[in-house]
Amino acid sequence: MASQIDAETRHAGTGRLGSSLSISYVSIIFFSLVMAVALVCCAEFLAARSGASPQLVVAYMLSALLVMTGFFNAVQGGIILGLDVAREQALVNLKVAPLTLAILFFFALKDDLVWALVGLILAQVSIVLAQEWVIFRYRRKNNVKLGFAAIPFEQWSVIWRLGLPSSLAGLFT
């Protein structure tokens, strides 16, 4: 979704690009929160149904954060492709990779599913923050301002036409 929006609007000027980026962020926040809240609300039911393991409730609740970071990671990847800053993202990811690996390794040594999930979430957060840094630097360099209140009404339909189907596909994946 984000790469199509950004690739189309990048040529229309920074104001239009800013509103497209804003729509991308609004849709990711909205859909990731909806999916995360649904997962938290269903955690007890899922734990009871998957092997009748009440100790899995915390793991299912934590996985809601993993869903959120996964959504952010996917949309940021699309934005980065749309902005044509994949090379910059790759360089930043090379710098963040040792930290991410250390986080994963450290929490895997805890020998517990919940701690492993915490490590995976923290690793995802480090990647999301690194990607957001690349996007922020592009926006600052090209004077692209986010404007949630200034999004033209007709662009909001993009959330429902593209955001909802891609978000549901991502959830099922």
Coordinates of N, CA and C in Angstrom, one line a residue:
M1 N 0.8 -1.2 0.0 CA 0.0 0.0 0.0 C 0.9 1.2 0.0
A2 N 1.8 1.3 0.9 CA 2.6 2.5 1.1 C 3.5 2.8 -0.2
S3 N 4.0 1.7 -0.8 CA 4.9 2.0 -1.9 C 4.1 2.5 -3.1
Q4 N 2.9 2.0 -3.3 CA 2.1 2.5 -4.4 C 1.7 4.0 -4.1
I5 N 1.2 4.3 -2.9 CA 0.9 5.7 -2.6 C 2.0 6.6 -2.8
D6 N 3.2 6.2 -2.2 CA 4.3 7.1 -2.2 C 4.9 7.3 -3.6
A7 N 5.0 6.2 -4.4 CA 5.5 6.3 -5.7 C 4.6 7.2 -6.6
E8 N 3.3 7.1 -6.4 CA 2.4 7.9 -7.2 C 2.5 9.4 -6.8
T9 N 2.5 9.7 -5.5 CA 2.4 11.0 -5.0 C 3.8 11.8 -4.9
R10 N 4.9 11.0 -5.0 CA 6.2 11.7 -4.9 C 6.4 12.7 -6.0
H11 N 5.8 12.4 -7.1 CA 5.9 13.3 -8.3 C 4.9 14.5 -8.2
A12 N 4.0 14.4 -7.3 CA 3.0 15.5 -7.2 C 3.4 16.6 -6.2
G13 N 4.5 16.5 -5.5 CA 5.0 17.5 -4.6 C 5.0 17.0 -3.2
T14 N 5.8 17.8 -2.4 CA 6.0 17.4 -1.0 C 4.7 17.4 -0.2
G15 N 3.8 18.3 -0.5 CA 2.5 18.4 0.3 C 1.7 17.1 0.1
R16 N 1.6 16.7 -1.1 CA 0.9 15.5 -1.4 C 1.6 14.3 -0.8
L17 N 2.9 14.2 -0.9 CA 3.7 13.1 -0.3 C 3.5 13.1 1.2
G18 N 3.5 14.3 1.8 CA 3.3 14.3 3.3 C 1.9 13.8 3.7
S19 N 0.9 14.1 2.9 CA -0.4 13.5 3.2 C -0.5 12.0 3.0
S20 N 0.2 11.5 1.9 CA 0.3 10.1 1.7 C 1.0 9.4 2.8
L21 N 2.1 9.9 3.2 CA 2.8 9.3 4.4 C 1.9 9.3 5.6
S22 N 1.2 10.4 5.8 CA 0.3 10.5 7.0 C -0.8 9.4 6.9
I23 N -1.3 9.2 5.8 CA -2.3 8.2 5.6 C -1.7 6.8 5.9
S24 N -0.5 6.6 5.4 CA 0.1 5.3 5.7 C 0.3 5.1 7.2
Y25 N 0.7 6.1 7.9 CA 0.9 6.0 9.4 C -0.4 5.9 10.1
V26 N -1.4 6.6 9.7 CA -2.8 6.5 10.3 C -3.3 5.1 10.1
S27 N -3.2 4.5 8.9 CA -3.7 3.2 8.7 C -3.0 2.1 9.5
I28 N -1.6 2.3 9.6 CA -0.9 1.3 10.3 C -1.2 1.3 11.8
I29 N -1.3 2.5 12.3 CA -1.6 2.6 13.7 C -3.0 2.1 14.0
F30 N -4.0 2.4 13.2 CA -5.3 2.0 13.4 C -5.4 0.4 13.3
F31 N -5.0 -0.1 12.1 CA -5.1 -1.5 11.9 C -4.3 -2.4 12.9
S32 N -3.1 -1.9 13.2 CA -2.2 -2.7 14.1 C -2.9 -2.7 15.5
L33 N -3.4 -1.6 15.9 CA -4.1 -1.5 17.2 C -5.3 -2.4 17.3
V34 N -6.1 -2.4 16.2 CA -7.3 -3.3 16.2 C -6.9 -4.7 16.3
M35 N -5.9 -5.1 15.5 CA -5.4 -6.5 15.5 C -4.8 -6.9 16.9
A36 N -4.1 -5.9 17.5 CA -3.4 -6.2 18.8 C -4.5 -6.3 19.9
V37 N -5.4 -5.4 19.9 CA -6.5 -5.5 20.9 C -7.3 -6.8 20.7
A38 N -7.6 -7.2 19.5 CA -8.3 -8.4 19.3 C -7.5 -9.6 19.8
L39 N -6.2 -9.6 19.6 CA -5.4 -10.7 20.1 C -5.3 -10.7 21.6
V40 N -5.2 -9.5 22.2 CA -5.2 -9.5 23.7 C -6.5 -9.9 24.3
C41 N -7.6 -9.5 23.7 CA -8.9 -9.9 24.2 C -9.1 -11.5 24.0
C42 N -8.5 -12.0 23.0 CA -8.7 -13.5 22.8 C -7.6 -14.3 23.4
A43 N -6.7 -13.7 24.1 CA -5.5 -14.5 24.6 C -5.9 -15.6 25.5
E44 N -6.8 -15.4 26.4 CA -7.2 -16.5 27.3 C -7.9 -17.6 26.6
F45 N -8.8 -17.3 25.6 CA -9.5 -18.3 24.8 C -8.4 -19.1 24.0
L46 N -7.5 -18.4 23.4 CA -6.5 -19.1 22.6 C -5.6 -20.0 23.4
A47 N -5.3 -19.5 24.6 CA -4.4 -20.4 25.5 C -5.2 -21.6 25.9
A48 N -6.4 -21.4 26.2 CA -7.2 -22.6 26.6 C -7.4 -23.6 25.5
R49 N -7.5 -23.1 24.3 CA -7.8 -24.0 23.1 C -6.5 -24.6 22.5
S50 N -5.4 -24.0 22.8 CA -4.1 -24.5 22.3 C -3.4 -25.3 23.4
G51 N -3.9 -26.5 23.6 CA -3.2 -27.4 24.6 C -3.6 -27.1 26.0
A52 N -4.7 -26.4 26.2 CA -5.2 -26.0 27.6 C -4.1 -25.6 28.5
S53 N -3.3 -24.6 28.0 CA -2.1 -24.1 28.7 C -2.4 -22.6 29.1
P54 N -2.8 -22.4 30.4 CA -3.1 -21.1 30.9 C -1.8 -20.2 30.9
Q55 N -0.6 -20.8 31.0 CA 0.6 -20.1 31.0 C 0.9 -19.4 29.7
L56 N 0.2 -19.8 28.6 CA 0.4 -19.2 27.3 C -0.4 -17.9 27.1
V57 N -1.2 -17.5 28.1 CA -2.0 -16.3 28.0 C -1.0 -15.1 27.8
V58 N 0.0 -15.0 28.6 CA 1.0 -13.9 28.6 C 1.7 -13.9 27.2
A59 N 2.0 -15.1 26.7 CA 2.7 -15.2 25.4 C 1.7 -14.7 24.3
Y60 N 0.5 -15.0 24.3 CA -0.5 -14.5 23.3 C -0.6 -13.0 23.5
M61 N -0.6 -12.5 24.7 CA -0.8 -11.0 24.9 C 0.5 -10.3 24.3
L62 N 1.7 -10.9 24.6 CA 2.9 -10.3 24.1 C 2.9 -10.4 22.6
S63 N 2.4 -11.4 22.0 CA 2.4 -11.5 20.5 C 1.6 -10.4 19.9
A64 N 0.7 -9.7 20.6 CA 0.0 -8.6 20.1 C 1.0 -7.5 19.8
L65 N 2.1 -7.3 20.6 CA 3.1 -6.3 20.3 C 3.9 -6.8 19.1
L66 N 4.1 -8.1 18.9 CA 4.8 -8.6 17.8 C 4.0 -8.3 16.5
V67 N 2.7 -8.4 16.6 CA 1.8 -8.1 15.4 C 2.0 -6.6 15.1
M68 N 2.0 -5.8 16.1 CA 2.1 -4.3 15.9 C 3.4 -4.0 15.2
T69 N 4.5 -4.5 15.7 CA 5.8 -4.2 15.1 C 5.9 -4.8 13.7
G70 N 5.3 -5.9 13.5 CA 5.3 -6.5 12.2 C 4.6 -5.7 11.2
F71 N 3.4 -5.1 11.6 CA 2.7 -4.2 10.7 C 3.5 -3.0 10.4
F72 N 4.1 -2.4 11.4 CA 4.9 -1.2 11.2 C 6.1 -1.5 10.3
N73 N 6.8 -2.6 10.5 CA 7.9 -3.0 9.7 C 7.5 -3.1 8.2
A74 N 6.3 -3.8 8.0 CA 5.9 -4.0 6.6 C 5.5 -2.6 5.9
V75 N 4.8 -1.8 6.6 CA 4.4 -0.5 6.0 C 5.7 0.4 5.8
Q76 N 6.6 0.4 6.8 CA 7.8 1.2 6.6 C 8.6 0.7 5.4
G77 N 8.6 -0.7 5.2 CA 9.3 -1.2 4.0 C 8.7 -0.7 2.7
G78 N 7.4 -0.6 2.7 CA 6.8 -0.1 1.5 C 7.1 1.4 1.3
I79 N 7.1 2.1 2.4 CA 7.4 3.6 2.3 C 8.8 3.8 1.8
I80 N 9.7 3.0 2.4 CA 11.1 3.1 2.0 C 11.3 2.8 0.5
L81 N 10.6 1.7 0.0 CA 10.7 1.4 -1.4 C 10.1 2.6 -2.2
G82 N 9.0 3.1 -1.8 CA 8.3 4.2 -2.5 C 9.2 5.5 -2.5
L83 N 9.9 5.7 -1.5 CA 10.8 6.9 -1.4 C 12.1 6.7 -2.1
D84 N 12.4 5.4 -2.5 CA 13.6 5.1 -3.2 C 14.8 5.3 -2.3
V85 N 14.7 4.9 -1.0 CA 15.8 5.0 -0.1 C 16.2 3.6 0.5
A86 N 16.0 2.6 -0.3 CA 16.3 1.2 0.1 C 17.8 1.1 0.4
R87 N 18.7 1.8 -0.3 CA 20.1 1.7 -0.1 C 20.4 2.2 1.3
E88 N 19.9 3.3 1.7 CA 20.1 3.9 3.0 C 19.5 3.0 4.1
Q89 N 18.4 2.4 3.8 CA 17.8 1.5 4.8 C 18.8 0.3 5.0
A90 N 19.3 -0.3 3.9 CA 20.2 -1.4 4.0 C 21.5 -1.0 4.8
L91 N 22.0 0.2 4.6 CA 23.2 0.6 5.4 C 22.8 0.7 6.9
V92 N 21.7 1.3 7.2 CA 21.3 1.4 8.6 C 21.0 0.1 9.2
N93 N 20.4 -0.8 8.4 CA 20.1 -2.2 8.9 C 21.4 -2.9 9.2
L94 N 22.5 -2.7 8.4 CA 23.8 -3.3 8.7 C 24.3 -2.8 10.0
K95 N 24.1 -1.6 10.4 CA 24.6 -1.0 11.6 C 23.7 -1.6 12.8
V96 N 22.4 -1.8 12.6 CA 21.6 -2.3 13.7 C 21.6 -3.8 13.8
A97 N 22.0 -4.5 12.8 CA 22.0 -6.0 12.8 C 22.7 -6.6 14.0
P98 N 23.9 -6.1 14.4 CA 24.6 -6.7 15.5 C 23.8 -6.5 16.8
L99 N 23.2 -5.4 17.0 CA 22.3 -5.2 18.2 C 21.1 -6.1 18.2
T100 N 20.5 -6.2 17.0 CA 19.3 -7.1 16.9 C 19.7 -8.5 17.2
L101 N 20.8 -9.0 16.6 CA 21.3 -10.3 16.9 C 21.6 -10.6 18.4
A102 N 22.2 -9.6 19.0 CA 22.6 -9.7 20.4 C 21.3 -9.8 21.2
I103 N 20.3 -9.0 20.9 CA 19.0 -9.0 21.6 C 18.4 -10.4 21.5
L104 N 18.3 -10.9 20.3 CA 17.7 -12.2 20.1 C 18.5 -13.3 20.8
F105 N 19.8 -13.3 20.7 CA 20.6 -14.3 21.4 C 20.5 -14.2 22.9
F106 N 20.5 -13.0 23.5 CA 20.4 -12.9 24.9 C 19.1 -13.4 25.4
F107 N 18.0 -13.1 24.8 CA 16.7 -13.5 25.3 C 16.4 -15.0 25.0
A108 N 17.1 -15.5 23.9 CA 16.9 -16.9 23.6 C 17.6 -17.8 24.7
L109 N 18.6 -17.2 25.3 CA 19.3 -18.0 26.4 C 18.5 -18.1 27.7
K110 N 17.5 -17.3 27.8 CA 16.6 -17.4 29.0 C 15.8 -18.7 29.0
D111 N 15.7 -19.4 27.9 CA 15.1 -20.7 27.8 C 13.6 -20.7 28.3
D112 N 12.9 -19.7 27.8 CA 11.5 -19.5 28.2 C 10.8 -18.8 27.0
L113 N 9.6 -19.3 26.7 CA 8.9 -18.8 25.5 C 8.6 -17.3 25.7
V114 N 8.2 -16.9 26.9 CA 7.8 -15.5 27.1 C 9.0 -14.6 26.9
W115 N 10.2 -15.0 27.4 CA 11.4 -14.2 27.3 C 11.8 -14.2 25.8
A116 N 11.7 -15.3 25.1 CA 12.0 -15.3 23.7 C 11.1 -14.4 22.9
L117 N 9.8 -14.3 23.3 CA 8.9 -13.3 22.6 C 9.4 -11.9 22.9
V118 N 9.7 -11.6 24.2 CA 10.2 -10.3 24.5 C 11.4 -9.9 23.7
G119 N 12.4 -10.9 23.5 CA 13.5 -10.6 22.7 C 13.2 -10.4 21.2
L120 N 12.2 -11.1 20.7 CA 11.8 -10.9 19.3 C 11.1 -9.6 19.2
I121 N 10.3 -9.2 20.1 CA 9.7 -7.9 20.1 C 10.7 -6.8 20.1
L122 N 11.7 -6.9 21.0 CA 12.7 -5.8 21.1 C 13.5 -5.8 19.9
A123 N 13.8 -6.9 19.3 CA 14.6 -6.9 18.0 C 13.8 -6.3 16.9
Q124 N 12.5 -6.5 16.8 CA 11.6 -5.9 15.9 C 11.6 -4.4 16.1
V125 N 11.5 -4.0 17.3 CA 11.4 -2.5 17.7 C 12.7 -1.9 17.2
S126 N 13.9 -2.5 17.4 CA 15.1 -1.9 16.9 C 15.1 -1.7 15.4
I127 N 14.5 -2.7 14.7 CA 14.4 -2.6 13.2 C 13.5 -1.5 12.8
V128 N 12.3 -1.4 13.5 CA 11.3 -0.4 13.2 C 11.9 1.0 13.5
L129 N 12.6 1.2 14.6 CA 13.3 2.5 14.9 C 14.3 2.8 13.8
A130 N 15.1 1.9 13.4 CA 16.1 2.1 12.4 C 15.4 2.5 11.0
Q131 N 14.4 1.9 10.7 CA 13.7 2.2 9.4 C 13.0 3.6 9.6
E132 N 12.5 3.9 10.7 CA 11.9 5.2 10.9 C 12.9 6.3 10.8
W133 N 14.1 6.0 11.3 CA 15.2 7.0 11.2 C 15.5 7.3 9.7
V134 N 15.5 6.3 8.8 CA 15.7 6.5 7.4 C 14.6 7.4 6.8
I135 N 13.4 7.1 7.2 CA 12.2 7.8 6.7 C 12.3 9.3 7.2
F136 N 12.6 9.4 8.5 CA 12.7 10.8 9.1 C 13.8 11.6 8.4
R137 N 14.9 11.0 8.1 CA 16.0 11.7 7.4 C 15.6 12.1 6.0
Y138 N 14.8 11.3 5.3 CA 14.3 11.6 4.0 C 13.4 12.8 4.1
R139 N 12.4 12.7 5.1 CA 11.5 13.8 5.2 C 12.1 15.1 5.6
R140 N 13.1 15.1 6.4 CA 13.8 16.3 6.8 C 14.6 16.9 5.6
K141 N 15.3 16.0 4.9 CA 16.1 16.5 3.7 C 15.2 17.1 2.6
N142 N 14.0 16.5 2.4 CA 13.2 17.0 1.3 C 12.0 17.8 1.8
N143 N 12.1 18.2 3.1 CA 11.0 19.1 3.7 C 9.6 18.6 3.5
V144 N 9.5 17.3 3.8 CA 8.2 16.6 3.7 C 7.6 16.6 5.2
K145 N 6.5 17.3 5.3 CA 5.9 17.4 6.6 C 4.7 16.4 6.7
L146 N 4.5 15.8 7.8 CA 3.4 15.0 8.1 C 2.2 15.9 8.4
G147 N 1.1 15.7 7.9 CA -0.1 16.5 8.2 C -1.3 15.7 8.3
F148 N -1.6 15.2 9.5 CA -2.7 14.3 9.7 C -4.0 15.1 9.5
A149 N -4.1 16.4 9.9 CA -5.3 17.2 9.8 C -5.5 17.7 8.4
A150 N -4.4 17.7 7.6 CA -4.5 18.3 6.2 C -4.6 17.2 5.1
I151 N -5.0 16.0 5.5 CA -5.2 15.0 4.5 C -6.5 15.3 3.7
P152 N -6.4 15.4 2.4 CA -7.6 15.6 1.6 C -8.6 14.4 1.8
F153 N -9.9 14.7 1.9 CA -10.9 13.7 2.1 C -10.9 12.5 1.2
E154 N -10.6 12.8 -0.1 CA -10.6 11.7 -1.1 C -9.5 10.7 -0.8
Q155 N -8.4 11.1 -0.2 CA -7.3 10.2 0.1 C -7.6 9.2 1.2
W156 N -8.6 9.6 2.1 CA -8.9 8.6 3.2 C -9.5 7.3 2.6
S157 N -10.1 7.4 1.5 CA -10.7 6.1 0.9 C -9.6 5.1 0.6
V158 N -8.3 5.6 0.5 CA -7.2 4.7 0.2 C -7.0 3.7 1.4
I159 N -7.3 4.2 2.6 CA -7.2 3.3 3.8 C -8.1 2.1 3.6
W160 N -9.3 2.3 3.2 CA -10.3 1.2 3.1 C -10.1 0.4 1.8
R161 N -9.7 1.0 0.7 CA -9.5 0.3 -0.5 C -8.2 -0.6 -0.5
L162 N -7.2 0.0 0.0 CA -5.9 -0.7 0.0 C -5.4 -1.1 1.4
G163 N -5.6 -0.3 2.4 CA -5.1 -0.6 3.7 C -5.8 -1.8 4.4
L164 N -7.1 -1.9 4.3 CA -7.8 -3.0 5.0 C -7.5 -4.3 4.3
P165 N -7.5 -4.4 3.0 CA -7.2 -5.7 2.4 C -5.7 -6.1 2.6
S166 N -4.8 -5.2 2.5 CA -3.4 -5.6 2.8 C -3.2 -5.9 4.2
S167 N -3.8 -5.2 5.1 CA -3.7 -5.5 6.6 C -4.2 -6.9 6.9
L168 N -5.4 -7.2 6.4 CA -6.0 -8.5 6.6 C -5.1 -9.6 6.0
A169 N -4.6 -9.4 4.8 CA -3.7 -10.3 4.2 C -2.4 -10.5 5.0
G170 N -1.9 -9.4 5.6 CA -0.7 -9.5 6.4 C -1.0 -10.3 7.7
L171 N -2.2 -10.1 8.3 CA -2.6 -10.8 9.5 C -2.7 -12.3 9.3
F172 N -3.3 -12.7 8.2 CA -3.5 -14.1 7.9 C -2.2 -14.7 7.5
T173 N -1.3 -14.0 6.9 CA 0.1 -14.5 6.6 C 0.8 -14.8 7.9

